[in-house]
């Protein structure tokens, strides 16, 4: 009798302690009819020193050349400046309504008397911070970049230190900044991959500030409206940024991004030969990426993808899901080859709060991890009564022996 009792107990416990069921990706509606897999031809090669095409969702490099080579980023630097300003606003250090002074230094080093691009804000007068940001993003104003740096950190030198600190957090391992505008300077450099990571962070972390980059023209004071130098904004409505750059040492540079449906790509071209060439090459890269890769929405927020046994709780199960939609980018036609798995504790004890992190869902393709997200509890599980806790404690003890 005791033997049969033990066998039954162990069977019960083994069911309770087992991993939750492995989730299976649910195709997005448009993926109901799988796209046939196709051979991916080589990406179109831009005329330039370095380039990269990155999948925004996963950060995966889809194609590139010399993308870890340190080069002068020119005015793409201003995306880093925008990121720092947006971060400092979020941290409560500055406000979008702050009056920002166009100082003597900002006007002389970045204004109309220089060879670089300028916004046209008047010397020794203030403008709202948000206007200065648009003057920097749309007109690529060097004067606005310096004024924003001085307002944010007291000096451009101190601001550059902030730039490097935030760059490190983003994961830009081969970048170093010494100014806010991108004019040529010793030890001022970045890489195509790092700049793509910066674009990814800007879109993800500060979408409202990022949106300034798709404004096609901007007017300051009595000046005529100045057009955005990103020619792709006029060629493809899916393009919504990001930033151009040019000086003699850097050549013509462009960091661009476009979104079609759930799929977003980021392209960076550095050291190109002309304004038109950098636009043509960037558009070719984006079109190639959209043609031969696809993004799928695997799991939606708030929908259960698995359930897990809970011990000592008022209920015996907790539903698991994701806090944010989980998207994944794959070569076109390879959706069915994705392999999902879960990393969850074998033993969960109540109480469990709704939204509590429980484990991780991972998705692999050809043995390589392509996406992952935290698993969270979709329902609360309160602690059970005295006898429930005592009973479950007994079975947990029995299993441990």
mmCIF file of C-alpha atoms in Angstrom:
data_model
loop_
_atom_site.group_PDB
_atom_site.id
_atom_site.type_symbol
_atom_site.label_atom_id
_atom_site.label_comp_id
_atom_site.label_asym_id
_atom_site.label_seq_id
_atom_site.Cartn_x
_atom_site.Cartn_y
_atom_site.Cartn_z
ATOM 1 C CA UNK A 1 0.000 0.000 0.000
ATOM 2 C CA UNK A 2 2.752 2.449 0.974
ATOM 3 C CA UNK A 3 4.586 1.636 -2.263
ATOM 4 C CA UNK A 4 1.521 2.399 -4.375
ATOM 5 C CA UNK A 5 0.908 5.581 -2.364
ATOM 6 C CA UNK A 6 4.485 6.726 -2.978
ATOM 7 C CA UNK A 7 4.247 6.050 -6.712
ATOM 8 C CA UNK A 8 1.035 8.091 -6.934
ATOM 9 C CA UNK A 9 2.570 10.926 -4.936
ATOM 10 C CA UNK A 10 5.688 11.057 -7.068
ATOM 11 C CA UNK A 11 3.599 11.090 -10.236
ATOM 12 C CA UNK A 12 1.596 14.027 -8.927
ATOM 13 C CA UNK A 13 4.694 15.947 -7.943
ATOM 14 C CA UNK A 14 6.497 15.271 -11.222
ATOM 15 C CA UNK A 15 3.585 16.765 -13.134
ATOM 16 C CA UNK A 16 3.571 19.818 -10.901
ATOM 17 C CA UNK A 17 7.288 20.401 -11.075
ATOM 18 C CA UNK A 18 7.672 19.937 -14.822
ATOM 19 C CA UNK A 19 8.540 22.847 -17.068
ATOM 20 C CA UNK A 20 5.601 24.741 -18.482
ATOM 21 C CA UNK A 21 4.617 23.722 -21.969
ATOM 22 C CA UNK A 22 6.875 24.983 -24.725
ATOM 23 C CA UNK A 23 5.086 27.862 -26.499
ATOM 24 C CA UNK A 24 4.500 27.724 -30.223
ATOM 25 C CA UNK A 25 4.640 30.995 -32.209
ATOM 26 C CA UNK A 26 1.265 32.034 -33.536
ATOM 27 C CA UNK A 27 1.592 33.501 -37.039
ATOM 28 C CA UNK A 28 0.443 37.043 -37.663
ATOM 29 C CA UNK A 29 -2.676 37.172 -39.883
ATOM 30 C CA UNK A 30 -0.656 37.985 -42.998
ATOM 31 C CA UNK A 31 1.495 34.893 -42.371
ATOM 32 C CA UNK A 32 -1.413 32.461 -42.654
ATOM 33 C CA UNK A 33 -0.122 31.416 -46.070
ATOM 34 C CA UNK A 34 3.631 30.857 -45.533
ATOM 35 C CA UNK A 35 5.942 32.703 -47.884
ATOM 36 C CA UNK A 36 8.098 30.270 -49.877
ATOM 37 C CA UNK A 37 11.767 30.438 -48.952
ATOM 38 C CA UNK A 38 13.948 32.114 -51.558
ATOM 39 C CA UNK A 39 17.684 32.270 -52.078
ATOM 40 C CA UNK A 40 18.976 35.603 -50.842
ATOM 41 C CA UNK A 41 21.222 37.355 -53.387
ATOM 42 C CA UNK A 42 24.103 39.582 -52.252
ATOM 43 C CA UNK A 43 23.087 43.002 -50.990
ATOM 44 C CA UNK A 44 23.662 45.957 -53.320
ATOM 45 C CA UNK A 45 27.086 47.403 -52.510
ATOM 46 C CA UNK A 46 27.135 51.142 -51.809
ATOM 47 C CA UNK A 47 29.853 53.428 -53.097
ATOM 48 C CA UNK A 48 31.585 54.395 -49.889
ATOM 49 C CA UNK A 49 33.981 53.489 -47.136
ATOM 50 C CA UNK A 50 31.634 51.533 -44.861
ATOM 51 C CA UNK A 51 27.987 50.551 -44.676
ATOM 52 C CA UNK A 52 25.546 48.367 -42.785
ATOM 53 C CA UNK A 53 21.924 47.270 -42.924
ATOM 54 C CA UNK A 54 20.414 46.327 -39.566
ATOM 55 C CA UNK A 55 17.112 44.788 -38.546
ATOM 56 C CA UNK A 56 15.633 47.181 -35.983
ATOM 57 C CA UNK A 57 13.702 44.535 -34.040
ATOM 58 C CA UNK A 58 16.595 42.162 -33.355
ATOM 59 C CA UNK A 59 19.663 44.345 -33.965
ATOM 60 C CA UNK A 60 20.887 41.715 -36.394
ATOM 61 C CA UNK A 61 23.262 42.874 -39.134
ATOM 62 C CA UNK A 62 21.678 41.748 -42.403
ATOM 63 C CA UNK A 63 24.533 42.951 -44.607
ATOM 64 C CA UNK A 64 27.505 45.275 -44.423
ATOM 65 C CA UNK A 65 31.121 46.035 -45.133
ATOM 66 C CA UNK A 66 33.771 47.648 -42.917
ATOM 67 C CA UNK A 67 30.999 48.417 -40.441
ATOM 68 C CA UNK A 68 33.315 48.288 -37.413
ATOM 69 C CA UNK A 69 35.906 50.636 -38.942
ATOM 70 C CA UNK A 70 36.298 53.886 -37.026
ATOM 71 C CA UNK A 71 35.379 56.830 -39.232
ATOM 72 C CA UNK A 72 34.285 60.439 -38.908
ATOM 73 C CA UNK A 73 30.477 60.493 -38.542
ATOM 74 C CA UNK A 74 30.065 64.150 -39.596
ATOM 75 C CA UNK A 75 26.595 65.521 -38.745
ATOM 76 C CA UNK A 76 25.174 62.099 -37.923
ATOM 77 C CA UNK A 77 26.794 63.073 -34.606
ATOM 78 C CA UNK A 78 23.707 65.200 -33.994
ATOM 79 C CA UNK A 79 21.631 62.050 -33.482
ATOM 80 C CA UNK A 80 23.795 61.384 -30.425
ATOM 81 C CA UNK A 81 23.216 64.978 -29.347
ATOM 82 C CA UNK A 82 19.454 64.495 -29.755
ATOM 83 C CA UNK A 83 19.602 61.290 -27.726
ATOM 84 C CA UNK A 84 21.421 62.960 -24.834
ATOM 85 C CA UNK A 85 19.048 65.937 -24.804
ATOM 86 C CA UNK A 86 16.019 63.613 -24.832
ATOM 87 C CA UNK A 87 17.503 61.514 -22.022
ATOM 88 C CA UNK A 88 18.213 64.569 -19.889
ATOM 89 C CA UNK A 89 14.645 65.773 -20.436
ATOM 90 C CA UNK A 90 13.353 62.392 -19.293
ATOM 91 C CA UNK A 91 15.613 62.579 -16.242
ATOM 92 C CA UNK A 92 14.111 65.960 -15.329
ATOM 93 C CA UNK A 93 17.334 67.919 -15.807
ATOM 94 C CA UNK A 94 15.988 70.155 -18.596
ATOM 95 C CA UNK A 95 12.599 70.864 -20.176
ATOM 96 C CA UNK A 96 11.347 71.205 -23.768
ATOM 97 C CA UNK A 97 10.118 74.700 -22.897
ATOM 98 C CA UNK A 98 13.475 75.901 -21.554
ATOM 99 C CA UNK A 99 14.764 79.096 -23.191
ATOM 100 C CA UNK A 100 18.060 78.180 -24.869
ATOM 101 C CA UNK A 101 20.580 80.954 -25.536
ATOM 102 C CA UNK A 102 22.364 81.264 -28.857
ATOM 103 C CA UNK A 103 25.706 82.110 -27.289
ATOM 104 C CA UNK A 104 28.643 83.920 -28.848
ATOM 105 C CA UNK A 105 30.544 80.643 -29.117
ATOM 106 C CA UNK A 106 27.634 78.730 -30.655
ATOM 107 C CA UNK A 107 27.038 81.511 -33.175
ATOM 108 C CA UNK A 108 30.702 81.936 -34.156
ATOM 109 C CA UNK A 109 31.619 78.240 -34.340
ATOM 110 C CA UNK A 110 28.364 76.989 -35.853
ATOM 111 C CA UNK A 111 26.576 79.951 -37.377
ATOM 112 C CA UNK A 112 26.301 81.642 -40.763
ATOM 113 C CA UNK A 113 29.940 82.764 -40.758
ATOM 114 C CA UNK A 114 31.180 79.175 -40.991
ATOM 115 C CA UNK A 115 31.330 76.674 -43.838
ATOM 116 C CA UNK A 116 28.919 74.323 -42.105
ATOM 117 C CA UNK A 117 25.139 74.155 -41.914
ATOM 118 C CA UNK A 118 23.384 76.491 -39.505
ATOM 119 C CA UNK A 119 19.874 77.097 -38.218
ATOM 120 C CA UNK A 120 19.785 80.900 -38.058
ATOM 121 C CA UNK A 121 18.779 81.574 -34.457
ATOM 122 C CA UNK A 122 19.791 85.107 -33.480
ATOM 123 C CA UNK A 123 22.942 85.840 -31.480
ATOM 124 C CA UNK A 124 22.457 86.429 -27.739
ATOM 125 C CA UNK A 125 18.744 85.651 -27.972
ATOM 126 C CA UNK A 126 16.852 82.626 -26.685
ATOM 127 C CA UNK A 127 14.505 80.171 -28.326
ATOM 128 C CA UNK A 128 12.523 77.295 -26.819
ATOM 129 C CA UNK A 129 14.588 74.142 -26.502
ATOM 130 C CA UNK A 130 12.190 72.214 -28.747
ATOM 131 C CA UNK A 131 12.699 74.767 -31.532
ATOM 132 C CA UNK A 132 16.469 74.470 -31.203
ATOM 133 C CA UNK A 133 16.107 70.684 -31.453
ATOM 134 C CA UNK A 134 14.152 70.979 -34.697
ATOM 135 C CA UNK A 135 16.710 73.442 -36.060
ATOM 136 C CA UNK A 136 19.395 70.860 -35.348
ATOM 137 C CA UNK A 137 17.476 67.816 -36.636
ATOM 138 C CA UNK A 138 15.929 69.300 -39.783
ATOM 139 C CA UNK A 139 18.390 72.020 -40.783
ATOM 140 C CA UNK A 140 21.409 70.222 -39.311
ATOM 141 C CA UNK A 141 22.280 73.440 -37.512
ATOM 142 C CA UNK A 142 25.734 73.337 -35.942
ATOM 143 C CA UNK A 143 24.862 76.496 -34.010
ATOM 144 C CA UNK A 144 21.769 74.837 -32.524
ATOM 145 C CA UNK A 145 23.787 71.744 -31.564
ATOM 146 C CA UNK A 146 26.347 73.811 -29.646
ATOM 147 C CA UNK A 147 23.636 75.903 -27.953
ATOM 148 C CA UNK A 148 21.804 72.750 -26.848
ATOM 149 C CA UNK A 149 25.033 71.256 -25.528
ATOM 150 C CA UNK A 150 25.828 74.375 -23.507
ATOM 151 C CA UNK A 151 22.313 74.537 -22.093
ATOM 152 C CA UNK A 152 22.269 70.859 -21.169
ATOM 153 C CA UNK A 153 25.725 70.495 -19.614
ATOM 154 C CA UNK A 154 27.167 74.013 -19.182
ATOM 155 C CA UNK A 155 29.747 73.614 -21.934
ATOM 156 C CA UNK A 156 30.210 71.614 -25.103
ATOM 157 C CA UNK A 157 33.161 69.797 -23.511
ATOM 158 C CA UNK A 158 31.029 68.653 -20.571
ATOM 159 C CA UNK A 159 28.269 67.661 -22.971
ATOM 160 C CA UNK A 160 30.708 65.501 -24.963
ATOM 161 C CA UNK A 161 31.400 63.596 -21.764
ATOM 162 C CA UNK A 162 27.670 62.933 -21.469
ATOM 163 C CA UNK A 163 27.596 61.788 -25.086
ATOM 164 C CA UNK A 164 30.292 59.210 -24.416
ATOM 165 C CA UNK A 165 28.547 58.010 -21.276
ATOM 166 C CA UNK A 166 25.258 57.438 -23.084
ATOM 167 C CA UNK A 167 27.053 55.885 -26.057
ATOM 168 C CA UNK A 168 28.562 53.302 -23.710
ATOM 169 C CA UNK A 169 25.115 52.469 -22.326
ATOM 170 C CA UNK A 170 23.767 51.968 -25.834
ATOM 171 C CA UNK A 171 26.629 49.580 -26.615
ATOM 172 C CA UNK A 172 28.556 51.780 -29.043
ATOM 173 C CA UNK A 173 31.929 50.148 -28.409
ATOM 174 C CA UNK A 174 33.896 51.909 -31.145
ATOM 175 C CA UNK A 175 32.700 55.489 -30.784
ATOM 176 C CA UNK A 176 34.106 58.597 -29.142
ATOM 177 C CA UNK A 177 32.698 62.112 -29.318
ATOM 178 C CA UNK A 178 34.397 65.436 -28.620
ATOM 179 C CA UNK A 179 31.736 67.825 -29.947
ATOM 180 C CA UNK A 180 27.973 68.026 -30.429
ATOM 181 C CA UNK A 181 27.863 68.848 -34.153
ATOM 182 C CA UNK A 182 30.254 66.481 -35.931
ATOM 183 C CA UNK A 183 32.740 68.841 -37.534
ATOM 184 C CA UNK A 184 36.123 67.195 -37.974
ATOM 185 C CA UNK A 185 38.162 66.882 -34.781
ATOM 186 C CA UNK A 186 40.849 64.524 -33.436
ATOM 187 C CA UNK A 187 39.413 61.539 -31.539
ATOM 188 C CA UNK A 188 35.895 62.180 -32.845
ATOM 189 C CA UNK A 189 34.805 58.935 -34.482
ATOM 190 C CA UNK A 190 32.180 56.224 -34.761
ATOM 191 C CA UNK A 191 31.367 53.206 -36.928
ATOM 192 C CA UNK A 192 28.505 52.219 -39.203
ATOM 193 C CA UNK A 193 27.399 49.502 -36.764
ATOM 194 C CA UNK A 194 27.564 51.835 -33.758
ATOM 195 C CA UNK A 195 25.526 54.468 -35.584
ATOM 196 C CA UNK A 196 22.907 51.860 -36.482
ATOM 197 C CA UNK A 197 22.718 50.925 -32.794
ATOM 198 C CA UNK A 198 22.290 54.611 -31.984
ATOM 199 C CA UNK A 199 19.446 54.875 -34.480
ATOM 200 C CA UNK A 200 17.824 51.799 -32.963
ATOM 201 C CA UNK A 201 18.084 53.314 -29.467
ATOM 202 C CA UNK A 202 16.731 56.682 -30.610
ATOM 203 C CA UNK A 203 13.662 55.135 -32.236
ATOM 204 C CA UNK A 204 13.040 52.812 -29.285
ATOM 205 C CA UNK A 205 13.705 55.148 -26.365
ATOM 206 C CA UNK A 206 12.571 58.581 -27.579
ATOM 207 C CA UNK A 207 10.094 58.227 -30.462
ATOM 208 C CA UNK A 208 8.733 61.761 -30.041
ATOM 209 C CA UNK A 209 12.179 63.296 -30.462
ATOM 210 C CA UNK A 210 12.975 60.874 -33.264
ATOM 211 C CA UNK A 211 9.915 62.150 -35.147
ATOM 212 C CA UNK A 212 11.632 65.529 -35.693
ATOM 213 C CA UNK A 213 13.867 63.787 -38.230
ATOM 214 C CA UNK A 214 11.021 63.266 -40.706
ATOM 215 C CA UNK A 215 10.082 66.968 -40.844
ATOM 216 C CA UNK A 216 10.788 67.965 -44.442
ATOM 217 C CA UNK A 217 11.516 71.653 -43.873
ATOM 218 C CA UNK A 218 11.856 74.094 -41.009
ATOM 219 C CA UNK A 219 11.827 77.869 -40.745
ATOM 220 C CA UNK A 220 13.638 80.030 -38.196
ATOM 221 C CA UNK A 221 12.710 83.702 -37.909
ATOM 222 C CA UNK A 222 12.752 85.656 -41.158
ATOM 223 C CA UNK A 223 14.868 83.075 -42.987
ATOM 224 C CA UNK A 224 13.391 81.051 -45.802
ATOM 225 C CA UNK A 225 12.402 77.511 -44.820
ATOM 226 C CA UNK A 226 15.356 75.146 -45.026
ATOM 227 C CA UNK A 227 14.767 71.641 -46.398
ATOM 228 C CA UNK A 228 15.785 68.431 -44.705
ATOM 229 C CA UNK A 229 18.826 67.056 -46.521
ATOM 230 C CA UNK A 230 17.580 63.458 -46.345
ATOM 231 C CA UNK A 231 16.370 62.976 -49.929
ATOM 232 C CA UNK A 232 14.710 59.669 -49.041
ATOM 233 C CA UNK A 233 11.929 61.515 -47.220
ATOM 234 C CA UNK A 234 10.628 62.565 -50.629
ATOM 235 C CA UNK A 235 11.175 59.200 -52.329
ATOM 236 C CA UNK A 236 9.476 56.726 -50.014
ATOM 237 C CA UNK A 237 6.719 57.459 -47.459
ATOM 238 C CA UNK A 238 7.982 54.538 -45.357
ATOM 239 C CA UNK A 239 11.201 56.476 -44.634
ATOM 240 C CA UNK A 240 10.952 58.558 -41.463
ATOM 241 C CA UNK A 241 14.592 59.465 -40.752
ATOM 242 C CA UNK A 242 17.264 59.670 -39.700
ATOM 243 C CA UNK A 243 20.188 62.040 -40.444
ATOM 244 C CA UNK A 244 22.637 63.131 -43.098
ATOM 245 C CA UNK A 245 26.248 64.177 -42.660
ATOM 246 C CA UNK A 246 29.007 65.642 -44.799
ATOM 247 C CA UNK A 247 32.382 67.304 -44.623
ATOM 248 C CA UNK A 248 35.610 66.828 -46.532
ATOM 249 C CA UNK A 249 37.055 64.331 -44.070
ATOM 250 C CA UNK A 250 33.922 62.193 -43.775
ATOM 251 C CA UNK A 251 32.518 62.300 -47.286
ATOM 252 C CA UNK A 252 28.767 61.992 -47.686
ATOM 253 C CA UNK A 253 27.040 59.988 -44.943
ATOM 254 C CA UNK A 254 23.454 58.952 -44.333
ATOM 255 C CA UNK A 255 21.741 57.071 -41.529
ATOM 256 C CA UNK A 256 18.263 56.141 -42.734
ATOM 257 C CA UNK A 257 15.330 54.138 -41.435
ATOM 258 C CA UNK A 258 12.036 52.967 -42.882
ATOM 259 C CA UNK A 259 9.086 50.979 -41.591
ATOM 260 C CA UNK A 260 6.702 48.847 -43.620
ATOM 261 C CA UNK A 261 4.094 47.123 -41.480
ATOM 262 C CA UNK A 262 5.793 45.583 -38.444
ATOM 263 C CA UNK A 263 9.170 45.560 -40.181
ATOM 264 C CA UNK A 264 11.703 48.357 -39.644
ATOM 265 C CA UNK A 265 15.204 48.527 -41.069
ATOM 266 C CA UNK A 266 18.127 50.869 -40.420
ATOM 267 C CA UNK A 267 20.800 51.595 -43.030
ATOM 268 C CA UNK A 268 24.042 53.516 -42.538
ATOM 269 C CA UNK A 269 26.257 54.591 -45.441
ATOM 270 C CA UNK A 270 29.547 56.380 -44.691
ATOM 271 C CA UNK A 271 32.103 57.996 -46.966
ATOM 272 C CA UNK A 272 29.893 58.113 -50.049
ATOM 273 C CA UNK A 273 30.732 60.200 -53.106
ATOM 274 C CA UNK A 274 27.755 62.560 -53.341
ATOM 275 C CA UNK A 275 24.432 63.535 -51.809
ATOM 276 C CA UNK A 276 22.540 61.654 -54.519
ATOM 277 C CA UNK A 277 24.776 58.581 -54.305
ATOM 278 C CA UNK A 278 24.301 58.159 -50.568
ATOM 279 C CA UNK A 279 20.524 58.422 -51.054
ATOM 280 C CA UNK A 280 20.460 55.985 -53.993
ATOM 281 C CA UNK A 281 22.586 53.435 -52.153
ATOM 282 C CA UNK A 282 20.613 53.717 -48.925
ATOM 283 C CA UNK A 283 17.311 53.252 -50.754
ATOM 284 C CA UNK A 284 18.706 50.194 -52.546
ATOM 285 C CA UNK A 285 19.775 48.656 -49.231
ATOM 286 C CA UNK A 286 16.384 49.271 -47.620
ATOM 287 C CA UNK A 287 14.520 47.813 -50.600
ATOM 288 C CA UNK A 288 16.778 44.744 -50.592
ATOM 289 C CA UNK A 289 16.171 44.223 -46.891
ATOM 290 C CA UNK A 290 12.405 44.517 -47.201
ATOM 291 C CA UNK A 291 12.387 42.133 -50.166
ATOM 292 C CA UNK A 292 14.428 39.325 -48.660
ATOM 293 C CA UNK A 293 13.664 39.562 -44.930
ATOM 294 C CA UNK A 294 10.429 39.733 -42.983
ATOM 295 C CA UNK A 295 9.256 40.527 -39.464
ATOM 296 C CA UNK A 296 6.682 38.439 -37.610
ATOM 297 C CA UNK A 297 4.738 39.262 -34.474
ATOM 298 C CA UNK A 298 5.016 36.068 -32.437
ATOM 299 C CA UNK A 299 3.348 36.904 -29.147
ATOM 300 C CA UNK A 300 0.911 39.660 -28.210
ATOM 301 C CA UNK A 301 0.772 41.521 -24.918
ATOM 302 C CA UNK A 302 -1.592 40.002 -22.381
ATOM 303 C CA UNK A 303 -2.218 36.712 -24.217
ATOM 304 C CA UNK A 304 -1.241 33.507 -22.446
ATOM 305 C CA UNK A 305 1.392 31.465 -24.231
ATOM 306 C CA UNK A 306 1.929 28.925 -21.445
ATOM 307 C CA UNK A 307 0.889 28.108 -17.908
ATOM 308 C CA UNK A 308 2.902 26.986 -14.903
ATOM 309 C CA UNK A 309 2.118 24.999 -11.768
ATOM 310 C CA UNK A 310 2.067 27.115 -8.564
ATOM 311 C CA UNK A 311 2.631 25.692 -5.098
ATOM 312 C CA UNK A 312 1.043 26.936 -1.857
ATOM 313 C CA UNK A 313 -1.356 29.157 -3.772
ATOM 314 C CA UNK A 314 -5.092 29.812 -3.734
ATOM 315 C CA UNK A 315 -5.043 28.548 -7.322
ATOM 316 C CA UNK A 316 -2.740 25.940 -8.842
ATOM 317 C CA UNK A 317 -1.816 27.650 -12.114
ATOM 318 C CA UNK A 318 -0.434 30.945 -13.331
ATOM 319 C CA UNK A 319 -0.701 32.037 -16.946
ATOM 320 C CA UNK A 320 2.463 33.318 -18.575
ATOM 321 C CA UNK A 321 2.779 35.873 -21.361
ATOM 322 C CA UNK A 322 4.855 38.842 -22.511
ATOM 323 C CA UNK A 323 4.664 42.423 -21.281
ATOM 324 C CA UNK A 324 5.365 43.799 -24.769
ATOM 325 C CA UNK A 325 4.708 42.298 -28.211
ATOM 326 C CA UNK A 326 7.547 40.014 -29.269
ATOM 327 C CA UNK A 327 8.609 40.514 -32.873
ATOM 328 C CA UNK A 328 11.305 38.673 -34.765
ATOM 329 C CA UNK A 329 13.040 39.304 -38.088
ATOM 330 C CA UNK A 330 13.954 36.335 -40.289
ATOM 331 C CA UNK A 331 14.926 35.644 -43.896
ATOM 332 C CA UNK A 332 11.781 35.597 -46.003
ATOM 333 C CA UNK A 333 10.196 32.144 -46.031
ATOM 334 C CA UNK A 334 11.946 30.884 -42.862
ATOM 335 C CA UNK A 335 9.139 31.623 -40.406
ATOM 336 C CA UNK A 336 8.180 27.959 -40.038
ATOM 337 C CA UNK A 337 11.768 27.108 -39.052
ATOM 338 C CA UNK A 338 11.692 29.198 -35.878
ATOM 339 C CA UNK A 339 12.183 27.158 -32.695
ATOM 340 C CA UNK A 340 10.640 28.544 -29.491
ATOM 341 C CA UNK A 341 11.670 27.493 -26.000
ATOM 342 C CA UNK A 342 11.126 28.626 -22.440
ATOM 343 C CA UNK A 343 13.413 29.064 -19.483
ATOM 344 C CA UNK A 344 11.204 28.993 -16.371
ATOM 345 C CA UNK A 345 11.682 27.834 -12.762
ATOM 346 C CA UNK A 346 10.626 24.284 -12.015
ATOM 347 C CA UNK A 347 9.156 25.353 -8.696
ATOM 348 C CA UNK A 348 6.945 28.425 -8.243
ATOM 349 C CA UNK A 349 5.524 29.337 -4.869
ATOM 350 C CA UNK A 350 2.695 31.770 -4.124
ATOM 351 C CA UNK A 351 2.165 34.624 -3.718
ATOM 352 C CA UNK A 352 2.730 35.763 -7.295
ATOM 353 C CA UNK A 353 1.876 39.288 -8.422
ATOM 354 C CA UNK A 354 0.399 40.115 -11.802
ATOM 355 C CA UNK A 355 3.226 41.320 -14.020
ATOM 356 C CA UNK A 356 5.903 39.538 -11.989
ATOM 357 C CA UNK A 357 8.813 38.268 -14.095
ATOM 358 C CA UNK A 358 8.783 34.470 -14.154
ATOM 359 C CA UNK A 359 11.253 33.454 -16.834
ATOM 360 C CA UNK A 360 12.199 33.994 -20.470
ATOM 361 C CA UNK A 361 10.815 32.932 -23.821
ATOM 362 C CA UNK A 362 13.461 32.441 -26.510
ATOM 363 C CA UNK A 363 13.231 31.977 -30.257
ATOM 364 C CA UNK A 364 16.032 30.443 -32.333
ATOM 365 C CA UNK A 365 16.713 29.918 -36.016
ATOM 366 C CA UNK A 366 19.302 27.393 -37.156
ATOM 367 C CA UNK A 367 20.507 27.092 -33.566
ATOM 368 C CA UNK A 368 21.065 30.846 -33.156
ATOM 369 C CA UNK A 369 19.041 33.012 -30.789
ATOM 370 C CA UNK A 370 17.114 35.618 -32.796
ATOM 371 C CA UNK A 371 14.692 36.979 -30.175
ATOM 372 C CA UNK A 372 13.876 36.727 -26.506
ATOM 373 C CA UNK A 373 11.603 38.432 -23.999
ATOM 374 C CA UNK A 374 10.782 38.189 -20.295
ATOM 375 C CA UNK A 375 7.820 36.013 -19.349
ATOM 376 C CA UNK A 376 5.483 37.648 -16.852
ATOM 377 C CA UNK A 377 2.527 36.461 -14.806
ATOM 378 C CA UNK A 378 -0.754 37.451 -16.436
ATOM 379 C CA UNK A 379 -2.783 36.781 -13.303
ATOM 380 C CA UNK A 380 -2.241 37.135 -9.591
ATOM 381 C CA UNK A 381 -1.972 34.038 -7.426
ATOM 382 C CA UNK A 382 -2.592 34.718 -3.766
ATOM 383 C CA UNK A 383 -1.138 32.573 -1.019
ATOM 384 C CA UNK A 384 -3.341 29.615 -0.146
ATOM 385 C CA UNK A 385 -4.774 28.816 3.238
ATOM 386 C CA UNK A 386 -2.926 27.043 6.022
ATOM 387 C CA UNK A 387 -3.874 23.522 4.976
ATOM 388 C CA UNK A 388 -3.085 24.186 1.290
ATOM 389 C CA UNK A 389 0.377 25.447 2.224
ATOM 390 C CA UNK A 390 0.914 22.534 4.604
ATOM 391 C CA UNK A 391 -0.208 19.969 2.014
ATOM 392 C CA UNK A 392 1.982 21.425 -0.739
ATOM 393 C CA UNK A 393 4.931 21.667 1.638
ATOM 394 C CA UNK A 394 4.580 17.965 2.354
ATOM 395 C CA UNK A 395 4.624 17.028 -1.336
ATOM 396 C CA UNK A 396 7.533 19.316 -2.057
ATOM 397 C CA UNK A 397 9.419 17.726 0.838
ATOM 398 C CA UNK A 398 8.524 14.270 -0.399
ATOM 399 C CA UNK A 399 9.902 15.039 -3.839
ATOM 400 C CA UNK A 400 13.147 16.407 -2.394
ATOM 401 C CA UNK A 401 13.895 13.192 -0.507
#
